[in-house]
CSV table of C-alpha atoms in Angstrom, one decimal:
chain,number,residue,atom,x,y,z
A,22,MET,CA,23.7,-3.8,1.0
A,23,LEU,CA,27.0,-5.4,1.9
A,24,SER,CA,28.1,-5.2,-1.8
A,25,ALA,CA,28.2,-1.3,-1.6
A,26,LEU,CA,30.6,-1.4,1.3
A,27,PRO,CA,34.4,-1.7,1.4
A,28,HIS,CA,35.6,-5.3,1.4
A,29,SER,CA,38.5,-4.7,3.9
A,30,HIS,CA,38.3,-3.4,7.5
A,31,PRO,CA,40.7,-0.7,8.8
A,32,HIS,CA,41.3,-2.7,12.0
A,33,GLY,CA,42.0,-5.9,10.0
A,34,GLN,CA,40.5,-8.9,8.4
A,35,HIS,CA,40.2,-10.6,11.8
A,36,VAL,CA,37.3,-8.3,12.9
A,37,LEU,CA,35.3,-9.5,10.1
A,38,ASP,CA,36.2,-13.1,10.7
A,39,PHE,CA,35.1,-12.6,14.3
A,40,CYS,CA,31.7,-11.2,13.0
A,41,ARG,CA,31.1,-14.4,11.1
A,42,ASP,CA,32.2,-16.8,13.8
A,43,VAL,CA,30.7,-15.3,17.1
A,44,PRO,CA,27.6,-16.9,18.4
A,45,LYS,CA,24.7,-14.6,18.2
A,46,SER,CA,21.2,-14.1,19.5
A,47,GLU,CA,18.6,-12.4,17.4
A,48,MET,CA,15.7,-10.8,19.0
A,49,HIS,CA,14.2,-8.7,16.3
A,50,LEU,CA,13.0,-10.8,13.4
A,51,HIS,CA,9.6,-10.9,11.8
A,52,ILE,CA,9.2,-14.6,10.4
A,53,GLU,CA,6.9,-13.3,7.6
A,54,GLY,CA,9.7,-11.0,6.8
A,55,THR,CA,12.0,-13.8,5.8
A,56,LEU,CA,9.8,-14.7,2.8
A,57,GLU,CA,12.3,-14.7,0.1
A,58,PRO,CA,10.9,-13.8,-3.4
A,59,GLU,CA,11.7,-17.3,-4.8
A,60,LEU,CA,9.8,-19.0,-1.8
A,61,VAL,CA,6.8,-16.6,-2.3
A,62,PHE,CA,6.4,-17.8,-5.9
A,63,GLU,CA,6.9,-21.4,-4.9
A,64,LEU,CA,4.1,-21.2,-2.3
A,65,ALA,CA,1.9,-19.2,-4.6
A,66,LYS,CA,2.2,-21.8,-7.2
A,67,ARG,CA,1.6,-24.7,-4.8
A,68,ASN,CA,-1.5,-23.0,-3.4
A,69,GLY,CA,-2.9,-21.5,-6.6
A,70,VAL,CA,-2.5,-17.9,-5.4
A,71,ALA,CA,-2.2,-15.2,-7.9
A,72,THR,CA,1.0,-13.2,-7.0
A,73,HIS,CA,0.8,-9.4,-6.8
A,74,LEU,CA,3.8,-9.2,-9.2
A,75,PRO,CA,4.4,-11.4,-12.3
A,76,THR,CA,7.9,-12.7,-11.7
A,77,VAL,CA,10.6,-13.1,-9.0
A,78,GLU,CA,12.6,-10.5,-10.8
A,79,ASP,CA,9.7,-8.0,-10.6
A,80,MET,CA,9.3,-8.7,-6.9
A,81,LYS,CA,13.0,-8.1,-6.3
A,82,ARG,CA,12.8,-4.7,-8.2
A,83,ALA,CA,9.9,-3.8,-6.0
A,84,LEU,CA,12.1,-4.1,-3.0
A,85,ASP,CA,13.3,-0.4,-3.6
A,86,PHE,CA,10.5,1.1,-1.4
A,87,LYS,CA,10.6,4.6,-0.1
A,88,ASN,CA,9.1,4.4,3.4
A,89,LEU,CA,7.6,2.0,6.0
A,90,GLN,CA,4.2,2.1,4.4
A,91,GLN,CA,5.4,1.0,1.1
A,92,PHE,CA,7.3,-1.9,2.5
A,93,LEU,CA,4.3,-2.9,4.6
A,94,ASP,CA,2.1,-3.0,1.5
A,95,LEU,CA,4.7,-5.4,-0.2
A,96,TYR,CA,5.0,-7.4,3.0
A,97,TYR,CA,1.3,-8.1,3.4
A,98,ALA,CA,0.8,-8.9,-0.3
A,99,ALA,CA,3.6,-11.6,0.0
A,100,CYS,CA,1.9,-13.0,3.1
A,101,SER,CA,-1.2,-14.0,0.9
A,102,CYS,CA,0.6,-17.1,-0.3
A,103,LEU,CA,0.8,-18.6,3.3
A,104,LEU,CA,-2.3,-20.7,3.7
A,105,HIS,CA,-1.3,-24.1,5.2
A,106,GLU,CA,0.6,-25.5,8.2
A,107,GLN,CA,3.3,-26.7,5.8
A,108,ASP,CA,3.7,-23.2,4.3
A,109,PHE,CA,4.5,-21.8,7.7
A,110,PHE,CA,6.9,-24.6,8.3
A,111,ASP,CA,8.7,-24.0,5.1
A,112,MET,CA,9.1,-20.3,5.7
A,113,THR,CA,10.4,-20.7,9.3
A,114,TRP,CA,12.7,-23.7,8.5
A,115,ALA,CA,14.2,-21.7,5.5
A,116,TYR,CA,15.0,-18.8,8.1
A,117,CYS,CA,16.5,-21.2,10.6
A,118,VAL,CA,18.8,-22.8,8.2
A,119,LYS,CA,20.0,-19.5,6.9
A,120,ALA,CA,20.4,-17.9,10.5
A,121,SER,CA,22.2,-20.9,11.7
A,122,SER,CA,24.6,-20.5,8.7
A,123,GLN,CA,25.5,-17.2,10.1
A,124,ASN,CA,26.0,-18.4,13.8
A,125,VAL,CA,22.6,-17.4,15.0
A,126,ARG,CA,22.3,-19.8,18.0
A,127,HIS,CA,19.1,-18.4,19.5
A,128,ALA,CA,16.3,-16.4,17.9
A,129,GLU,CA,13.2,-14.6,19.6
A,130,ILE,CA,11.0,-14.5,16.7
A,131,PHE,CA,8.0,-12.3,15.9
A,132,PHE,CA,4.9,-13.7,14.2
A,133,ASP,CA,1.8,-11.7,13.2
A,134,PRO,CA,-1.3,-14.0,13.5
A,135,GLN,CA,-3.7,-11.1,12.5
A,136,THR,CA,-2.1,-10.9,9.2
A,137,HIS,CA,-3.3,-14.4,8.6
A,138,THR,CA,-6.4,-14.9,10.7
A,139,GLU,CA,-7.9,-11.8,8.8
A,140,ARG,CA,-7.6,-13.9,5.6
A,141,GLY,CA,-9.4,-16.8,7.1
A,142,VAL,CA,-6.2,-18.9,8.1
A,143,ALA,CA,-6.7,-20.4,11.5
A,144,PHE,CA,-4.4,-19.3,14.4
A,145,SER,CA,-3.7,-23.1,14.9
A,146,VAL,CA,-2.4,-23.3,11.5
A,147,VAL,CA,0.0,-20.5,12.0
A,148,ILE,CA,1.5,-21.4,15.1
A,149,THR,CA,1.7,-25.1,14.6
A,150,GLY,CA,3.7,-24.8,11.4
A,151,ILE,CA,6.0,-22.2,12.8
A,152,SER,CA,6.6,-24.2,16.2
A,153,ARG,CA,7.2,-27.4,14.3
A,154,ALA,CA,10.1,-25.9,12.3
A,155,LEU,CA,11.5,-24.4,15.4
A,156,GLU,CA,11.4,-27.7,17.1
A,157,GLN,CA,13.3,-29.3,14.3
A,158,ALA,CA,15.9,-26.5,14.2
A,159,LYS,CA,16.5,-27.2,17.9
A,160,ARG,CA,17.1,-30.8,17.1
A,161,GLU,CA,19.0,-30.6,13.9
A,162,LEU,CA,20.7,-27.2,14.1
A,163,GLY,CA,21.2,-26.7,17.9
A,164,MET,CA,19.3,-23.5,17.5
A,165,THR,CA,17.0,-22.4,20.4
A,166,SER,CA,14.1,-20.0,20.1
A,167,ALA,CA,11.2,-18.2,21.6
A,168,LEU,CA,8.1,-16.8,19.9
A,169,ILE,CA,6.7,-13.4,20.3
A,170,MET,CA,3.2,-12.9,19.2
A,171,CYS,CA,2.7,-9.3,17.6
A,172,PHE,CA,-0.4,-7.3,17.5
A,173,LEU,CA,-0.8,-5.0,14.6
A,174,LYS,CA,-0.9,-1.3,15.5
A,175,HIS,CA,-3.0,-0.4,12.6
A,176,LEU,CA,-5.9,-2.7,13.8
A,177,SER,CA,-8.0,-1.9,16.8
A,178,GLY,CA,-7.4,-2.6,20.4
A,179,ASP,CA,-10.5,-5.0,20.5
A,180,ASP,CA,-8.9,-7.0,17.6
A,181,SER,CA,-5.7,-7.4,19.7
A,182,ILE,CA,-7.7,-8.7,22.6
A,183,ARG,CA,-9.5,-11.2,20.4
A,184,THR,CA,-6.1,-12.4,19.1
A,185,LEU,CA,-4.8,-12.7,22.7
A,186,GLU,CA,-7.8,-14.8,23.5
A,187,GLU,CA,-7.1,-17.1,20.4
A,188,SER,CA,-3.6,-17.6,21.8
A,189,LEU,CA,-4.7,-19.3,25.0
A,190,PRO,CA,-4.7,-22.8,23.8
A,191,PHE,CA,-1.1,-22.3,22.5
A,192,LYS,CA,0.4,-20.2,25.4
A,193,ASP,CA,3.1,-22.7,26.1
A,194,HIS,CA,4.4,-21.9,22.7
A,195,ILE,CA,4.5,-18.2,23.1
A,196,THR,CA,7.0,-16.2,25.4
A,197,ALA,CA,5.9,-12.6,24.8
A,198,VAL,CA,3.7,-10.2,23.0
A,199,GLY,CA,4.8,-7.4,21.0
A,200,LEU,CA,3.5,-4.4,18.7
A,201,ASP,CA,4.4,-3.8,15.0
A,202,SER,CA,3.1,-2.1,11.8
A,203,THR,CA,2.9,1.7,11.4
A,204,GLU,CA,3.7,3.9,14.4
A,205,ILE,CA,2.1,7.1,13.1
A,206,GLY,CA,-1.5,7.6,14.5
A,207,ASN,CA,-1.3,4.5,16.8
A,208,PRO,CA,-0.2,5.6,20.2
A,209,PRO,CA,0.6,3.1,23.0
A,210,SER,CA,-2.5,3.9,25.0
A,211,LYS,CA,-4.5,2.1,22.3
A,212,PHE,CA,-3.0,-1.3,23.6
A,213,LYS,CA,-2.8,-0.8,27.3
A,214,ALA,CA,-5.8,-3.1,27.9
A,215,VAL,CA,-4.4,-5.9,25.9
A,216,TYR,CA,-0.9,-5.6,27.4
A,217,ASP,CA,-2.4,-5.7,30.9
A,218,LEU,CA,-4.3,-8.8,30.1
A,219,ALA,CA,-1.3,-10.5,28.5
A,220,ARG,CA,0.9,-9.8,31.4
A,221,ALA,CA,-1.5,-11.4,33.9
A,222,GLU,CA,-2.9,-15.0,34.4
A,223,PRO,CA,-3.6,-17.1,32.6
A,224,TYR,CA,-1.2,-15.8,29.9
A,225,ASN,CA,1.9,-14.5,31.8
A,226,TYR,CA,3.4,-13.3,28.7
A,227,ARG,CA,6.5,-10.9,28.8
A,228,CYS,CA,6.1,-7.6,26.8
A,229,VAL,CA,8.1,-5.8,24.1
A,230,SER,CA,7.1,-3.3,21.5
A,231,HIS,CA,8.2,-1.5,18.4
A,232,CYS,CA,8.7,2.2,18.9
A,233,GLY,CA,11.2,5.0,18.1
A,234,GLU,CA,11.9,3.8,14.7
A,235,GLU,CA,10.7,6.6,12.5
A,236,GLY,CA,11.9,10.3,12.6
A,237,PRO,CA,9.7,13.4,12.6
A,238,ARG,CA,7.6,14.1,9.6
A,239,GLY,CA,4.5,16.2,9.3
A,240,ASP,CA,2.3,16.1,12.5
A,241,TYR,CA,4.5,13.3,13.8
A,242,THR,CA,6.8,15.5,15.8
A,243,GLU,CA,9.8,14.8,17.9
A,244,GLU,CA,7.8,15.6,20.9
A,245,THR,CA,5.3,12.9,19.8
A,246,ILE,CA,7.9,10.4,19.1
A,247,ILE,CA,9.6,10.8,22.5
A,248,GLY,CA,6.3,10.9,24.2
A,249,ASP,CA,5.3,7.6,22.6
A,250,MET,CA,8.5,6.0,23.8
A,251,TRP,CA,7.9,7.1,27.3
A,252,LYS,CA,4.3,5.9,27.1
A,253,THR,CA,5.4,2.4,25.8
A,254,LEU,CA,7.5,2.2,28.9
A,255,GLU,CA,5.1,3.4,31.4
A,256,LEU,CA,1.6,2.3,30.0
A,257,LEU,CA,2.8,-1.0,28.4
A,258,LYS,CA,5.5,-1.8,30.8
A,259,VAL,CA,7.6,-3.3,28.2
A,260,GLU,CA,10.9,-5.1,29.0
A,261,ARG,CA,12.5,-4.4,25.7
A,262,ILE,CA,12.1,-1.8,22.9
A,263,ASP,CA,12.4,-2.8,19.2
A,264,HIS,CA,14.2,-0.3,17.2
A,265,GLY,CA,14.3,2.8,19.5
A,266,ILE,CA,16.9,4.7,17.5
A,267,GLN,CA,15.0,7.9,18.2
A,268,SER,CA,15.9,7.6,21.9
A,269,LEU,CA,18.9,9.8,21.1
A,270,ARG,CA,16.6,12.8,20.9
A,271,SER,CA,16.0,12.8,24.6
A,272,PRO,CA,18.9,12.9,27.2
A,273,GLU,CA,16.3,12.0,29.9
A,274,LEU,CA,15.1,9.0,28.1
A,275,ILE,CA,18.8,7.8,27.3
A,276,LYS,CA,19.4,8.1,31.1
A,277,HIS,CA,16.4,6.1,32.0
A,278,LEU,CA,17.1,3.3,29.3
A,279,SER,CA,20.7,3.1,30.4
A,280,GLU,CA,20.2,3.0,34.2
A,281,LYS,CA,17.4,0.4,33.8
A,282,ARG,CA,19.5,-1.7,31.2
A,283,ILE,CA,16.3,-1.9,29.0
A,284,PRO,CA,17.5,-3.5,25.7
A,285,LEU,CA,17.0,-1.9,22.3
A,286,THR,CA,16.9,-4.3,19.4
A,287,VAL,CA,18.4,-2.3,16.5
A,288,CYS,CA,18.1,-3.2,12.9
A,289,PRO,CA,20.8,-1.3,10.9
A,290,PHE,CA,20.0,-2.5,7.3
A,291,SER,CA,16.3,-2.1,8.0
A,292,ASN,CA,16.8,1.6,9.2
A,293,VAL,CA,18.5,2.5,5.9
A,294,ARG,CA,16.2,0.7,3.6
A,295,LEU,CA,13.1,2.4,5.3
A,296,ARG,CA,14.9,5.8,5.2
A,297,ALA,CA,15.1,6.2,8.9
A,298,VAL,CA,18.7,6.7,8.4
A,299,ASP,CA,20.3,8.1,5.0
A,300,LYS,CA,23.1,5.6,4.8
A,301,LEU,CA,24.7,2.9,6.9
A,302,GLU,CA,27.8,5.1,7.5
A,303,ASP,CA,25.4,7.5,9.4
A,304,HIS,CA,23.7,4.9,11.6
A,305,PRO,CA,23.5,6.1,15.3
A,306,LEU,CA,24.5,2.6,16.6
A,307,LYS,CA,27.8,3.6,17.9
A,308,LYS,CA,26.4,6.8,19.4
A,309,MET,CA,23.9,4.7,21.3
A,310,MET,CA,26.6,2.4,22.5
A,311,ASP,CA,28.7,5.4,23.7
A,312,SER,CA,25.7,6.6,25.4
A,313,GLY,CA,25.5,3.4,27.6
A,314,LEU,CA,22.4,2.0,25.8
A,315,LEU,CA,22.0,-1.9,25.7
A,316,VAL,CA,21.8,-2.3,22.0
A,317,SER,CA,21.9,-5.3,19.8
A,318,ILE,CA,22.2,-6.0,16.1
A,319,ASN,CA,19.3,-7.7,14.3
A,320,SER,CA,17.9,-8.1,10.8
A,321,ASP,CA,14.1,-7.3,11.1
A,322,ASP,CA,12.8,-8.4,7.7
A,323,PRO,CA,15.9,-9.8,6.1
A,324,ALA,CA,14.2,-10.8,2.8
A,325,TYR,CA,13.2,-7.3,2.2
A,326,PHE,CA,16.3,-5.4,3.7
A,327,GLY,CA,19.3,-7.0,2.1
A,328,GLY,CA,20.7,-9.2,4.8
A,329,TYR,CA,20.4,-11.5,7.7
A,330,CYS,CA,21.8,-11.0,11.2
A,331,GLY,CA,25.3,-11.9,10.2
A,332,ASP,CA,25.2,-9.7,7.3
A,333,ASN,CA,24.1,-6.8,9.6
A,334,TYR,CA,27.1,-7.5,11.8
A,335,LEU,CA,29.4,-7.3,8.9
A,336,GLY,CA,27.7,-4.2,7.5
A,337,VAL,CA,28.0,-2.1,10.6
A,338,ALA,CA,31.5,-3.2,11.4
A,339,LEU,CA,32.6,-2.1,8.0
A,340,ALA,CA,30.4,1.1,7.6
A,341,LEU,CA,31.1,2.4,11.2
A,342,GLN,CA,34.6,0.9,11.4
A,343,LEU,CA,33.9,-0.7,14.6
A,344,GLY,CA,36.6,-2.7,16.2
A,345,LEU,CA,36.8,-6.2,17.8
A,346,ALA,CA,36.0,-4.9,21.1
A,347,ASP,CA,32.8,-3.1,19.9
A,348,MET,CA,31.6,-6.1,18.0
A,349,ALA,CA,32.2,-8.4,21.0
A,350,GLU,CA,30.2,-6.0,23.2
A,351,LEU,CA,27.3,-6.0,20.6
A,352,ALA,CA,27.3,-9.9,20.5
A,353,ALA,CA,27.3,-10.1,24.3
A,354,ASN,CA,24.6,-7.5,24.4
A,355,SER,CA,22.5,-9.8,22.2
A,356,TRP,CA,22.6,-12.5,24.7
A,357,GLU,CA,22.0,-10.2,27.8
A,358,SER,CA,19.0,-8.7,26.0
A,359,SER,CA,17.4,-12.2,25.4
A,360,PHE,CA,14.6,-13.9,27.4
A,361,LEU,CA,17.0,-16.8,28.2
A,362,PRO,CA,17.6,-17.7,31.9
A,363,ALA,CA,20.5,-15.7,33.5
A,364,VAL,CA,22.6,-18.6,33.9
A,365,ALA,CA,22.3,-19.4,30.2
A,366,LYS,CA,23.0,-15.6,29.3
A,367,GLY,CA,26.1,-15.8,31.3
A,368,ALA,CA,27.4,-18.9,29.6
A,369,ARG,CA,26.7,-17.6,26.1
A,370,ILE,CA,28.4,-14.4,26.9
A,371,GLY,CA,31.2,-16.5,28.0
A,372,ASP,CA,31.2,-18.2,24.6
A,373,VAL,CA,31.3,-14.7,23.0
A,374,ALA,CA,34.4,-13.9,25.0
A,375,GLN,CA,36.1,-17.2,23.9
A,376,VAL,CA,35.7,-16.6,20.3
A,377,ALA,CA,36.8,-12.9,20.7
A,378,GLU,CA,39.9,-14.1,22.5
A,379,ARG,CA,41.0,-16.2,19.7
A,380,TYR,CA,40.9,-13.2,17.4
A,381,ALA,CA,42.3,-10.5,19.8
A,382,LYS,CA,45.5,-9.0,18.6
A,383,THR,CA,46.0,-5.8,20.5
A,384,GLU,CA,45.9,-4.6,24.2
A,385,GLU,CA,42.8,-2.8,23.4
A,386,GLU,CA,41.2,-5.8,22.0
A,387,ARG,CA,42.2,-8.0,24.8
A,388,SER,CA,40.9,-5.5,27.3
A,389,GLY,CA,37.5,-5.5,25.5
A,390,VAL,CA,37.4,-9.4,25.7
A,391,GLU,CA,38.1,-9.2,29.4
A,392,LYS,CA,35.3,-6.8,29.9
A,393,VAL,CA,32.8,-9.1,28.1
A,394,LEU,CA,34.2,-12.2,30.0
A,395,GLU,CA,33.6,-10.4,33.4
A,396,ARG,CA,30.1,-9.4,32.3
A,397,GLY,CA,29.3,-13.1,31.5
A,398,LYS,CA,30.6,-14.1,34.9
A,399,ARG,CA,28.7,-11.3,36.7
A,400,ILE,CA,25.4,-12.2,35.1
A,401,GLY,CA,25.8,-15.9,35.8
A,402,ALA,CA,26.9,-15.4,39.4
A,403,VAL,CA,24.0,-13.2,40.2
A,404,ALA,CA,21.6,-15.8,38.8
A,405,ILE,CA,23.3,-18.5,41.0
A,406,ALA,CA,23.1,-16.3,43.9
A,407,ASN,CA,19.4,-15.8,43.6
């Protein structure tokens, strides 16, 4: 996607250099969505699995999907090559290496156990392979992480409860639960029971959920979309909304999200590739920022959407002509939105300010850096006081 954008920035090359160098936290990343075509075929060959497409080039051509469901069909087909602990390790390690190269220093990663247990792959195989790679990433790359176990919206509430129960022996590896897969026809009320269980003893998981990604079509009206977003907050009691770009349709919802500082993990390239937004230049990210929403930049399923986290930073800076202050705010948002302890958030936001200070050239840019620095100090000070 970057190749279709201008190569120079109206505010100067230093903005793009900052986007590359700034330490980032990524909170909307599906580990199965990092399976690059080459790795799919490598794993399929290793495991004797027939691929759904004959060549790597055919799979790359198939990435021109028209909607969320077409993407999901391709996504689940690629997952069929994941059978053994080493497969999950290799997939996760490949992501960590790539993300680290783009200065992602912390990642809160979704994984979809139901996608694998439905195929007869044990829960333990999935989480052990992923966790082993994340531990190695911390040791060798200095990259920290957390795991978010997602329930699939298109499956039943009872299925999600069974998956929750399977997670109990591994609960120390899991920070939160989430919901993904298709929104249409799968209201939040379907998962209230599992969220109530997940939040309580013995799990004590934190809660997030995908919602507000797709716009109106057919019976999926604007009223339904906004209603589902409210129900996600009220019934599921989530601390963070994944996507949430449709929140701009409701001033009342914007006010609530802004006042409560509820983070929205936005995925610009994904929104364009899945046709939620026509083109990157039309993305509502800046409008969301100007509305006071706590938004961050994330890659979602980078193997399918044309770029990893750092690529998304560069893409929105170019397409929306965002300046250094805007990009520093977004990087700081990524840390504030994380599940890290407040002291660590404050320190990492301070790191963002330090990098931004090196690149700031104008009074406006220096003022933006000062705001980021003060935010980091405030978050850290509140944590210490408590």
